[in-house]
Structures are given as structure tokens and as C-alpha cells.
PDB file of C-alpha atoms and ligand atoms in Angstrom:
ATOM      1  CA  MET A   1      84.186  18.369  23.082  1.00 41.00           C
ATOM      2  CA  TYR A   2      81.475  15.732  23.166  1.00 40.00           C
ATOM      3  CA  LYS A   3      78.263  15.904  21.231  1.00 44.00           C
ATOM      4  CA  ILE A   4      75.305  13.543  21.206  1.00 43.00           C
ATOM      5  CA  GLY A   5      72.918  15.549  19.090  1.00 52.00           C
ATOM      6  CA  LYS A   6      72.836  16.000  15.387  1.00 80.00           C
ATOM      7  CA  TYR A   7      75.718  17.535  13.532  1.00 88.00           C
ATOM      8  CA  THR A   8      75.250  20.517  11.298  1.00 90.00           C
ATOM      9  CA  GLU A   9      77.172  21.959   8.358  1.00 93.00           C
ATOM     10  CA  SER A  10      78.962  24.518  10.548  1.00 94.00           C
ATOM     11  CA  ASP A  11      80.501  21.890  12.847  1.00 94.00           C
ATOM     12  CA  SER A  12      84.150  21.088  12.400  1.00 95.00           C
ATOM     13  CA  MET A  13      84.879  17.936  10.375  1.00 96.00           C
ATOM     14  CA  SER A  14      87.726  16.979  12.690  1.00 95.00           C
ATOM     15  CA  ASP A  15      85.447  17.292  15.756  1.00 93.00           C
ATOM     16  CA  LEU A  16      82.906  15.039  14.043  1.00 94.00           C
ATOM     17  CA  ILE A  17      85.558  12.357  13.540  1.00 94.00           C
ATOM     18  CA  ASN A  18      87.205  12.768  16.928  1.00 92.00           C
ATOM     19  CA  CYS A  19      83.845  12.193  18.621  1.00 90.00           C
ATOM     20  CA  ASN A  20      82.740   9.390  16.283  1.00 90.00           C
ATOM     21  CA  TYR A  21      85.639   7.424  14.819  1.00 91.00           C
ATOM     22  CA  SER A  22      83.279   5.175  12.818  1.00 90.00           C
ATOM     23  CA  ILE A  23      82.722   8.213  10.561  1.00 93.00           C
ATOM     24  CA  LEU A  24      86.195   7.502   9.148  1.00 94.00           C
ATOM     25  CA  LEU A  25      84.549   4.751   7.091  1.00 93.00           C
ATOM     26  CA  VAL A  26      81.900   7.161   5.864  1.00 94.00           C
ATOM     27  CA  ILE A  27      84.306   9.883   4.760  1.00 95.00           C
ATOM     28  CA  SER A  28      86.491   7.417   2.858  1.00 94.00           C
ATOM     29  CA  ARG A  29      83.398   6.197   0.947  1.00 95.00           C
ATOM     30  CA  PHE A  30      82.654   9.781   0.023  1.00 95.00           C
ATOM     31  CA  GLY A  31      86.214  10.068  -1.304  1.00 93.00           C
ATOM     32  CA  ILE A  32      87.211  12.609   1.365  1.00 95.00           C
ATOM     33  CA  SER A  33      90.879  12.489   2.362  1.00 93.00           C
ATOM     34  CA  LEU A  34      92.208  13.402   5.789  1.00 94.00           C
ATOM     35  CA  GLY A  35      94.099  16.643   6.370  1.00 93.00           C
ATOM     36  CA  PHE A  36      91.129  19.038   6.440  1.00 91.00           C
ATOM     37  CA  GLY A  37      92.550  21.162   9.290  1.00 94.00           C
ATOM     38  CA  ASP A  38      89.846  23.204  11.025  1.00 95.00           C
ATOM     39  CA  LYS A  39      87.460  23.271   8.058  1.00 97.00           C
ATOM     40  CA  THR A  40      83.747  22.880   8.698  1.00 96.00           C
ATOM     41  CA  ILE A  41      81.711  19.955   7.358  1.00 96.00           C
ATOM     42  CA  GLU A  42      80.243  22.257   4.707  1.00 96.00           C
ATOM     43  CA  GLU A  43      83.653  23.489   3.555  1.00 97.00           C
ATOM     44  CA  VAL A  44      85.042  19.956   3.268  1.00 97.00           C
ATOM     45  CA  CYS A  45      81.937  18.756   1.385  1.00 96.00           C
ATOM     46  CA  LYS A  46      82.088  21.676  -1.047  1.00 96.00           C
ATOM     47  CA  GLN A  47      85.779  21.121  -1.622  1.00 95.00           C
ATOM     48  CA  ASN A  48      85.056  17.479  -2.508  1.00 95.00           C
ATOM     49  CA  ASP A  49      81.950  18.186  -4.583  1.00 94.00           C
ATOM     50  CA  ILE A  50      79.653  16.371  -2.166  1.00 95.00           C
ATOM     51  CA  ASP A  51      76.096  17.412  -1.363  1.00 94.00           C
ATOM     52  CA  THR A  52      76.415  18.580   2.273  1.00 93.00           C
ATOM     53  CA  LYS A  53      72.817  17.829   3.212  1.00 91.00           C
ATOM     54  CA  THR A  54      73.030  14.224   2.014  1.00 93.00           C
ATOM     55  CA  PHE A  55      76.384  13.793   3.762  1.00 94.00           C
ATOM     56  CA  LEU A  56      74.887  15.074   7.034  1.00 92.00           C
ATOM     57  CA  ILE A  57      71.828  12.821   6.783  1.00 90.00           C
ATOM     58  CA  ILE A  58      74.047   9.760   6.293  1.00 92.00           C
ATOM     59  CA  VAL A  59      76.385  10.793   9.126  1.00 93.00           C
ATOM     60  CA  ASN A  60      73.537  11.549  11.518  1.00 89.00           C
ATOM     61  CA  MET A  61      71.872   8.238  10.660  1.00 88.00           C
ATOM     62  CA  LEU A  62      75.023   6.434  11.745  1.00 88.00           C
ATOM     63  CA  ILE A  63      75.483   8.460  14.910  1.00 86.00           C
ATOM     64  CA  ASN A  64      71.848   8.393  16.026  1.00 79.00           C
ATOM     65  CA  GLU A  65      71.418   4.699  15.394  1.00 63.00           C
ATOM     66  CA  GLU A  66      68.578   4.367  17.903  1.00 52.00           C
ATOM     67  CA  SER A  67      66.661   7.162  16.292  1.00 52.00           C
ATOM     68  CA  ASP A  68      63.961   6.824  13.669  1.00 55.00           C
ATOM     69  CA  ASP A  69      64.261  10.517  13.097  1.00 53.00           C
ATOM     70  CA  ILE A  70      65.592  10.203   9.595  1.00 56.00           C
ATOM     71  CA  SER A  71      64.830  13.026   7.273  1.00 51.00           C
ATOM     72  CA  ILE A  72      63.163  10.860   4.675  1.00 55.00           C
ATOM     73  CA  ASN A  73      61.213  13.845   3.474  1.00 55.00           C
ATOM     74  CA  SER A  74      64.326  15.863   2.829  1.00 62.00           C
ATOM     75  CA  THR A  75      65.554  16.453  -0.636  1.00 81.00           C
ATOM     76  CA  VAL A  76      68.642  14.345  -0.939  1.00 89.00           C
ATOM     77  CA  SER A  77      71.127  14.052  -3.762  1.00 93.00           C
ATOM     78  CA  ILE A  78      70.450  10.612  -5.205  1.00 95.00           C
ATOM     79  CA  GLN A  79      73.721  10.696  -7.130  1.00 94.00           C
ATOM     80  CA  THR A  80      75.602  11.302  -3.853  1.00 95.00           C
ATOM     81  CA  ILE A  81      73.864   8.319  -2.227  1.00 96.00           C
ATOM     82  CA  LEU A  82      74.639   6.122  -5.248  1.00 96.00           C
ATOM     83  CA  ASN A  83      78.333   7.058  -5.214  1.00 95.00           C
ATOM     84  CA  TYR A  84      78.438   6.347  -1.506  1.00 97.00           C
ATOM     85  CA  LEU A  85      76.744   2.941  -1.864  1.00 98.00           C
ATOM     86  CA  GLN A  86      78.924   1.878  -4.792  1.00 97.00           C
ATOM     87  CA  ASN A  87      82.093   2.752  -2.873  1.00 97.00           C
ATOM     88  CA  SER A  88      80.702   0.833   0.103  1.00 97.00           C
ATOM     89  CA  HIS A  89      80.148  -2.259  -2.080  1.00 98.00           C
ATOM     90  CA  LYS A  90      83.761  -2.068  -3.253  1.00 97.00           C
ATOM     91  CA  TYR A  91      84.927  -1.737   0.343  1.00 97.00           C
ATOM     92  CA  PHE A  92      83.003  -4.815   1.515  1.00 97.00           C
ATOM     93  CA  LEU A  93      83.648  -7.078  -1.476  1.00 98.00           C
ATOM     94  CA  GLN A  94      87.201  -6.136  -2.367  1.00 97.00           C
ATOM     95  CA  PHE A  95      88.638  -5.325   1.030  1.00 97.00           C
ATOM     96  CA  LYS A  96      86.735  -6.039   4.236  1.00 97.00           C
ATOM     97  CA  LEU A  97      85.268  -9.506   3.584  1.00 97.00           C
ATOM     98  CA  PRO A  98      88.487 -10.961   2.017  1.00 98.00           C
ATOM     99  CA  ASN A  99      90.447  -9.438   4.887  1.00 97.00           C
ATOM    100  CA  ILE A 100      88.204 -11.059   7.509  1.00 97.00           C
ATOM    101  CA  ARG A 101      88.585 -14.393   5.670  1.00 96.00           C
ATOM    102  CA  ARG A 102      92.395 -14.186   5.878  1.00 95.00           C
ATOM    103  CA  MET A 103      92.247 -13.293   9.573  1.00 93.00           C
ATOM    104  CA  LEU A 104      89.728 -16.020  10.325  1.00 92.00           C
ATOM    105  CA  LYS A 105      91.832 -18.679   8.573  1.00 91.00           C
ATOM    106  CA  ALA A 106      94.938 -17.535  10.455  1.00 90.00           C
ATOM    107  CA  ALA A 107      93.075 -17.528  13.790  1.00 89.00           C
ATOM    108  CA  LEU A 108      91.717 -21.040  13.260  1.00 87.00           C
ATOM    109  CA  GLY A 109      95.209 -22.293  12.421  1.00 80.00           C
ATOM    110  CA  ASP A 110      96.092 -25.301  10.285  1.00 68.00           C
ATOM    111  CA  ARG A 111      94.000 -27.799  12.155  1.00 65.00           C
ATOM    112  CA  ASP A 112      91.309 -29.418  10.085  1.00 66.00           C
ATOM    113  CA  SER A 113      88.784 -29.875  12.857  1.00 78.00           C
ATOM    114  CA  ASN A 114      85.216 -30.288  11.728  1.00 81.00           C
ATOM    115  CA  VAL A 115      84.152 -27.049  13.382  1.00 82.00           C
ATOM    116  CA  SER A 116      86.952 -25.060  11.682  1.00 85.00           C
ATOM    117  CA  ILE A 117      85.916 -26.493   8.320  1.00 88.00           C
ATOM    118  CA  VAL A 118      82.265 -25.661   9.010  1.00 88.00           C
ATOM    119  CA  ILE A 119      83.176 -22.098  10.040  1.00 90.00           C
ATOM    120  CA  MET A 120      85.185 -21.454   6.856  1.00 92.00           C
ATOM    121  CA  LYS A 121      82.484 -23.047   4.685  1.00 92.00           C
ATOM    122  CA  PHE A 122      79.801 -20.955   6.398  1.00 92.00           C
ATOM    123  CA  TYR A 123      81.867 -17.813   5.891  1.00 94.00           C
ATOM    124  CA  ASP A 124      82.519 -18.540   2.190  1.00 96.00           C
ATOM    125  CA  GLU A 125      78.830 -19.184   1.578  1.00 94.00           C
ATOM    126  CA  TYR A 126      77.999 -15.995   3.407  1.00 94.00           C
ATOM    127  CA  VAL A 127      80.382 -13.967   1.231  1.00 95.00           C
ATOM    128  CA  MET A 128      78.872 -15.562  -1.874  1.00 95.00           C
ATOM    129  CA  GLY A 129      75.422 -14.415  -0.689  1.00 94.00           C
ATOM    130  CA  VAL A 130      76.604 -10.848  -0.051  1.00 95.00           C
ATOM    131  CA  THR A 131      78.337 -10.763  -3.444  1.00 96.00           C
ATOM    132  CA  LYS A 132      75.143 -11.860  -5.201  1.00 96.00           C
ATOM    133  CA  HIS A 133      73.117  -9.301  -3.231  1.00 96.00           C
ATOM    134  CA  MET A 134      75.432  -6.414  -4.130  1.00 97.00           C
ATOM    135  CA  GLN A 135      75.866  -7.548  -7.744  1.00 97.00           C
ATOM    136  CA  TYR A 136      72.094  -7.468  -8.165  1.00 96.00           C
ATOM    137  CA  GLU A 137      72.031  -3.871  -6.939  1.00 97.00           C
ATOM    138  CA  GLU A 138      74.925  -2.906  -9.231  1.00 97.00           C
ATOM    139  CA  LYS A 139      73.428  -4.670 -12.241  1.00 96.00           C
ATOM    140  CA  TYR A 140      69.722  -3.794 -11.919  1.00 95.00           C
ATOM    141  CA  VAL A 141      68.914  -1.256  -9.209  1.00 96.00           C
ATOM    142  CA  PHE A 142      71.604   1.393  -9.702  1.00 97.00           C
ATOM    143  CA  PRO A 143      71.315   1.459 -13.529  1.00 95.00           C
ATOM    144  CA  TYR A 144      67.510   1.719 -13.148  1.00 95.00           C
ATOM    145  CA  ILE A 145      67.951   4.719 -10.829  1.00 96.00           C
ATOM    146  CA  LYS A 146      70.441   6.369 -13.200  1.00 94.00           C
ATOM    147  CA  ASP A 147      67.969   5.908 -16.072  1.00 92.00           C
ATOM    148  CA  LEU A 148      65.188   7.356 -13.930  1.00 93.00           C
ATOM    149  CA  ILE A 149      67.293  10.436 -13.118  1.00 91.00           C
ATOM    150  CA  SER A 150      68.217  10.899 -16.790  1.00 90.00           C
ATOM    151  CA  GLY A 151      64.607  10.532 -17.893  1.00 84.00           C
ATOM    152  CA  ASN A 152      65.339   7.376 -19.943  1.00 84.00           C
ATOM    153  CA  ASP A 153      62.810   4.616 -20.460  1.00 80.00           C
ATOM    154  CA  THR A 154      62.440   2.599 -17.219  1.00 79.00           C
ATOM    155  CA  GLU A 155      59.496   0.469 -18.283  1.00 82.00           C
ATOM    156  CA  GLY A 156      59.324  -2.927 -16.565  1.00 83.00           C
ATOM    157  CA  TYR A 157      61.093  -2.070 -13.316  1.00 90.00           C
ATOM    158  CA  ASN A 158      60.354   0.034 -10.260  1.00 91.00           C
ATOM    159  CA  ILE A 159      61.857   0.472  -6.827  1.00 94.00           C
ATOM    160  CA  GLU A 160      59.117  -1.596  -5.187  1.00 93.00           C
ATOM    161  CA  VAL A 161      60.483  -4.696  -6.984  1.00 93.00           C
ATOM    162  CA  PHE A 162      63.772  -4.069  -5.214  1.00 95.00           C
ATOM    163  CA  SER A 163      62.437  -3.070  -1.790  1.00 94.00           C
ATOM    164  CA  LYS A 164      60.168  -6.134  -1.593  1.00 93.00           C
ATOM    165  CA  GLN A 165      63.008  -8.607  -2.020  1.00 92.00           C
ATOM    166  CA  HIS A 166      65.751  -6.593  -0.335  1.00 94.00           C
ATOM    167  CA  ASP A 167      67.013  -8.800   2.487  1.00 88.00           C
ATOM    168  CA  ASN A 168      69.263  -8.109   5.401  1.00 83.00           C
ATOM    169  CA  VAL A 169      72.806  -9.113   4.439  1.00 83.00           C
ATOM    170  CA  GLU A 170      74.034  -8.768   7.982  1.00 80.00           C
ATOM    171  CA  SER A 171      71.949 -11.425   9.731  1.00 81.00           C
ATOM    172  CA  LYS A 172      73.970 -14.477   8.595  1.00 83.00           C
ATOM    173  CA  LEU A 173      77.157 -12.794   9.756  1.00 85.00           C
ATOM    174  CA  SER A 174      75.583 -12.532  13.199  1.00 84.00           C
ATOM    175  CA  GLU A 175      74.942 -16.290  13.063  1.00 86.00           C
ATOM    176  CA  LEU A 176      78.633 -16.807  12.307  1.00 88.00           C
ATOM    177  CA  LYS A 177      79.575 -14.774  15.387  1.00 87.00           C
ATOM    178  CA  ASN A 178      77.442 -17.108  17.469  1.00 87.00           C
ATOM    179  CA  ILE A 179      78.946 -20.255  15.931  1.00 86.00           C
ATOM    180  CA  ILE A 180      82.446 -18.985  16.686  1.00 86.00           C
ATOM    181  CA  ILE A 181      81.570 -17.856  20.208  1.00 87.00           C
ATOM    182  CA  LYS A 182      79.728 -21.058  21.107  1.00 86.00           C
ATOM    183  CA  TYR A 183      81.628 -23.803  19.295  1.00 82.00           C
ATOM    184  CA  CYS A 184      85.056 -22.572  18.174  1.00 78.00           C
ATOM    185  CA  PRO A 185      87.532 -25.340  19.106  1.00 73.00           C
ATOM    186  CA  VAL A 186      90.580 -23.063  19.044  1.00 73.00           C
ATOM    187  CA  GLU A 187      92.004 -21.692  22.284  1.00 76.00           C
ATOM    188  CA  MET A 188      91.327 -17.998  22.735  1.00 76.00           C
ATOM    189  CA  ASN A 189      94.140 -16.120  21.021  1.00 82.00           C
ATOM    190  CA  ASN A 190      94.731 -12.523  19.987  1.00 88.00           C
ATOM    191  CA  GLU A 191      94.010 -13.296  16.316  1.00 88.00           C
ATOM    192  CA  LEU A 192      90.654 -14.792  17.204  1.00 88.00           C
ATOM    193  CA  ILE A 193      89.666 -11.857  19.414  1.00 89.00           C
ATOM    194  CA  SER A 194      90.729  -9.436  16.705  1.00 92.00           C
ATOM    195  CA  VAL A 195      88.761 -11.191  13.947  1.00 92.00           C
ATOM    196  CA  LEU A 196      85.688 -11.414  16.192  1.00 91.00           C
ATOM    197  CA  PHE A 197      85.866  -7.665  16.776  1.00 93.00           C
ATOM    198  CA  ASP A 198      86.109  -7.222  13.016  1.00 94.00           C
ATOM    199  CA  ILE A 199      83.105  -9.472  12.378  1.00 93.00           C
ATOM    200  CA  PHE A 200      81.034  -7.550  14.946  1.00 92.00           C
ATOM    201  CA  ALA A 201      82.033  -4.226  13.366  1.00 92.00           C
ATOM    202  CA  CYS A 202      81.412  -5.487   9.834  1.00 94.00           C
ATOM    203  CA  ALA A 203      77.941  -6.818  10.767  1.00 92.00           C
ATOM    204  CA  LYS A 204      77.062  -3.396  12.176  1.00 91.00           C
ATOM    205  CA  ASP A 205      78.473  -1.661   9.114  1.00 93.00           C
ATOM    206  CA  LEU A 206      76.444  -3.903   6.784  1.00 94.00           C
ATOM    207  CA  SER A 207      73.275  -3.310   8.759  1.00 91.00           C
ATOM    208  CA  TYR A 208      73.874   0.433   8.484  1.00 92.00           C
ATOM    209  CA  HIS A 209      74.442   0.010   4.733  1.00 95.00           C
ATOM    210  CA  ASN A 210      71.076  -1.730   4.473  1.00 94.00           C
ATOM    211  CA  ASP A 211      69.417   1.071   6.436  1.00 92.00           C
ATOM    212  CA  ILE A 212      70.704   3.664   3.978  1.00 94.00           C
ATOM    213  CA  GLU A 213      69.215   1.650   1.113  1.00 95.00           C
ATOM    214  CA  ASP A 214      65.885   0.986   2.832  1.00 94.00           C
ATOM    215  CA  LYS A 215      65.310   4.227   4.709  1.00 91.00           C
ATOM    216  CA  LEU A 216      67.015   6.791   2.506  1.00 92.00           C
ATOM    217  CA  LEU A 217      67.426   5.518  -1.046  1.00 95.00           C
ATOM    218  CA  VAL A 218      64.095   3.717  -1.502  1.00 95.00           C
ATOM    219  CA  PRO A 219      61.896   6.617  -0.229  1.00 93.00           C
ATOM    220  CA  ALA A 220      63.896   9.081  -2.379  1.00 93.00           C
ATOM    221  CA  ILE A 221      63.322   6.926  -5.479  1.00 95.00           C
ATOM    222  CA  GLU A 222      59.634   6.464  -4.632  1.00 93.00           C
ATOM    223  CA  ARG A 223      59.277  10.265  -4.537  1.00 91.00           C
ATOM    224  CA  LEU A 224      61.110  10.580  -7.840  1.00 90.00           C
ATOM    225  CA  GLU A 225      58.900   7.910  -9.452  1.00 90.00           C
ATOM    226  CA  CYS A 226      55.804   9.771  -8.242  1.00 88.00           C
ATOM    227  CA  ASN A 227      57.079  13.079  -9.622  1.00 82.00           C
ATOM    228  CA  ASN A 228      57.908  11.484 -12.977  1.00 76.00           C
ATOM    229  CA  LYS A 229      54.407  10.054 -13.435  1.00 71.00           C
TER     230      LYS A 229
HETATM  231 FE1  FE2 B 301      74.047  -2.387  -1.213  1.00 55.30          FE
HETATM  232 FE1  FE2 B 302      71.335  -4.080  -0.225  1.00 55.30          FE
END
């Protein structure tokens, strides 16, 4: 079975993953474990206490990456988006970025060529930037949203402050890809190919993460702010 169009709640979760393996990352961030047999997307979401509509919007955003047809007017579960984003931050900061660093170091070998040193320095600075970016969201944006949902005092902050300065964390990683492709002094080896694949995939994953914040979270919070006025 092959499907290009949007998925719905009655589609099988295993079909969704078989046709789009990148969804494996999404389901793990929602805390869904494998082993769902022939259950539908709705059944698996209910079983895991996840808002099905929000799950489907996030999944369809990833699958229809060319499409601007994002249901920004839909009612989404903000708590579901927050859980998803926080788990994504953990994935990038505690697993994916350190893992790429280890692979990159191994692929470049022991040689202390200037380009290898520059690549590692560039990567470390990049990770520092992503860490700062995500820490800001964890420290200011997410608590603000939780206060807004709970009806607590949110004086002095609004989502526009965040959306105006929210930059694209993926772009510098794309620069790193180019530095490696154009100037890497190491002979092509399997480790290098593998880490390059990982960097490409991680850049795409980070850009998708940004899209969820910009195109799904921010409009949902703007609507909530309007309603709370
Ligand atoms: Fe984020
Ligand atoms: Fe962000």
C-alpha cells in the first residue's frame, strides 16, 4: 500500500510507518511504543492518551512537506504539542547531536589537520547555539504557555516576543554539510558517509521542528491569547 495524501484517524498505524519511516521519530516523541498490531491511528492515540487530531496534523505536516495546507485554524491540543516539542528537545540535545559529534570525530580520525579542527570547532559552536535556543524555549516560552493555559498571570510576555526572535536552528548545520563536502581532507570512508547522512537527516528534522513551532504552536497561542483578552 502506498499513500501520498493525508492520513486519517482510521488508517492503520503500521501502514503509516511502513510508508513513511521518518514517522518513527514522531511516534517515539509522543511516547508511543511499537507493537501496535493492526490498530488504527485513533486507537493507538487513545491508548497512549494522545490527542489524535494534533497527532495527525503533526504527522501530515511531516509527510506533506511541500504543502502549506496546514490546519492552523484547527483546534489543537497545546499540551500535546508541548509534550512533543519537549521530547524532541531531549532527543536532539541528549542523543542526536552528541551522537553525531562522536561519529564525526571518528570519521575525521586522529589527524589534527586545520580543516578537521575547524569542522569540530564549528560543530561544537553550532551545538552550543542549538542548546541556547532550546533552553530559552524551555525556560521562558513553555512556562509562559503553561501559565496561559492555567489562567495564571502572564503579564510582561507574549508569543510575539518569541516568534519575532525565533531563528532557524537548522541553517548552520547546512553550512557544516557544505564545509565537509567541499573541504574535508579525509578520504571518503564509510564513517564519513554515514555521519553526512545523519547530518542531512538531522538538519531536516530540525527544520521540521521549527515548522511545528512557527506554523502550529505560535498560531495556536495567538488564538489563545486573543480568547483570553
Ligand atoms: Fe524547540
Ligand atoms: Fe525553536
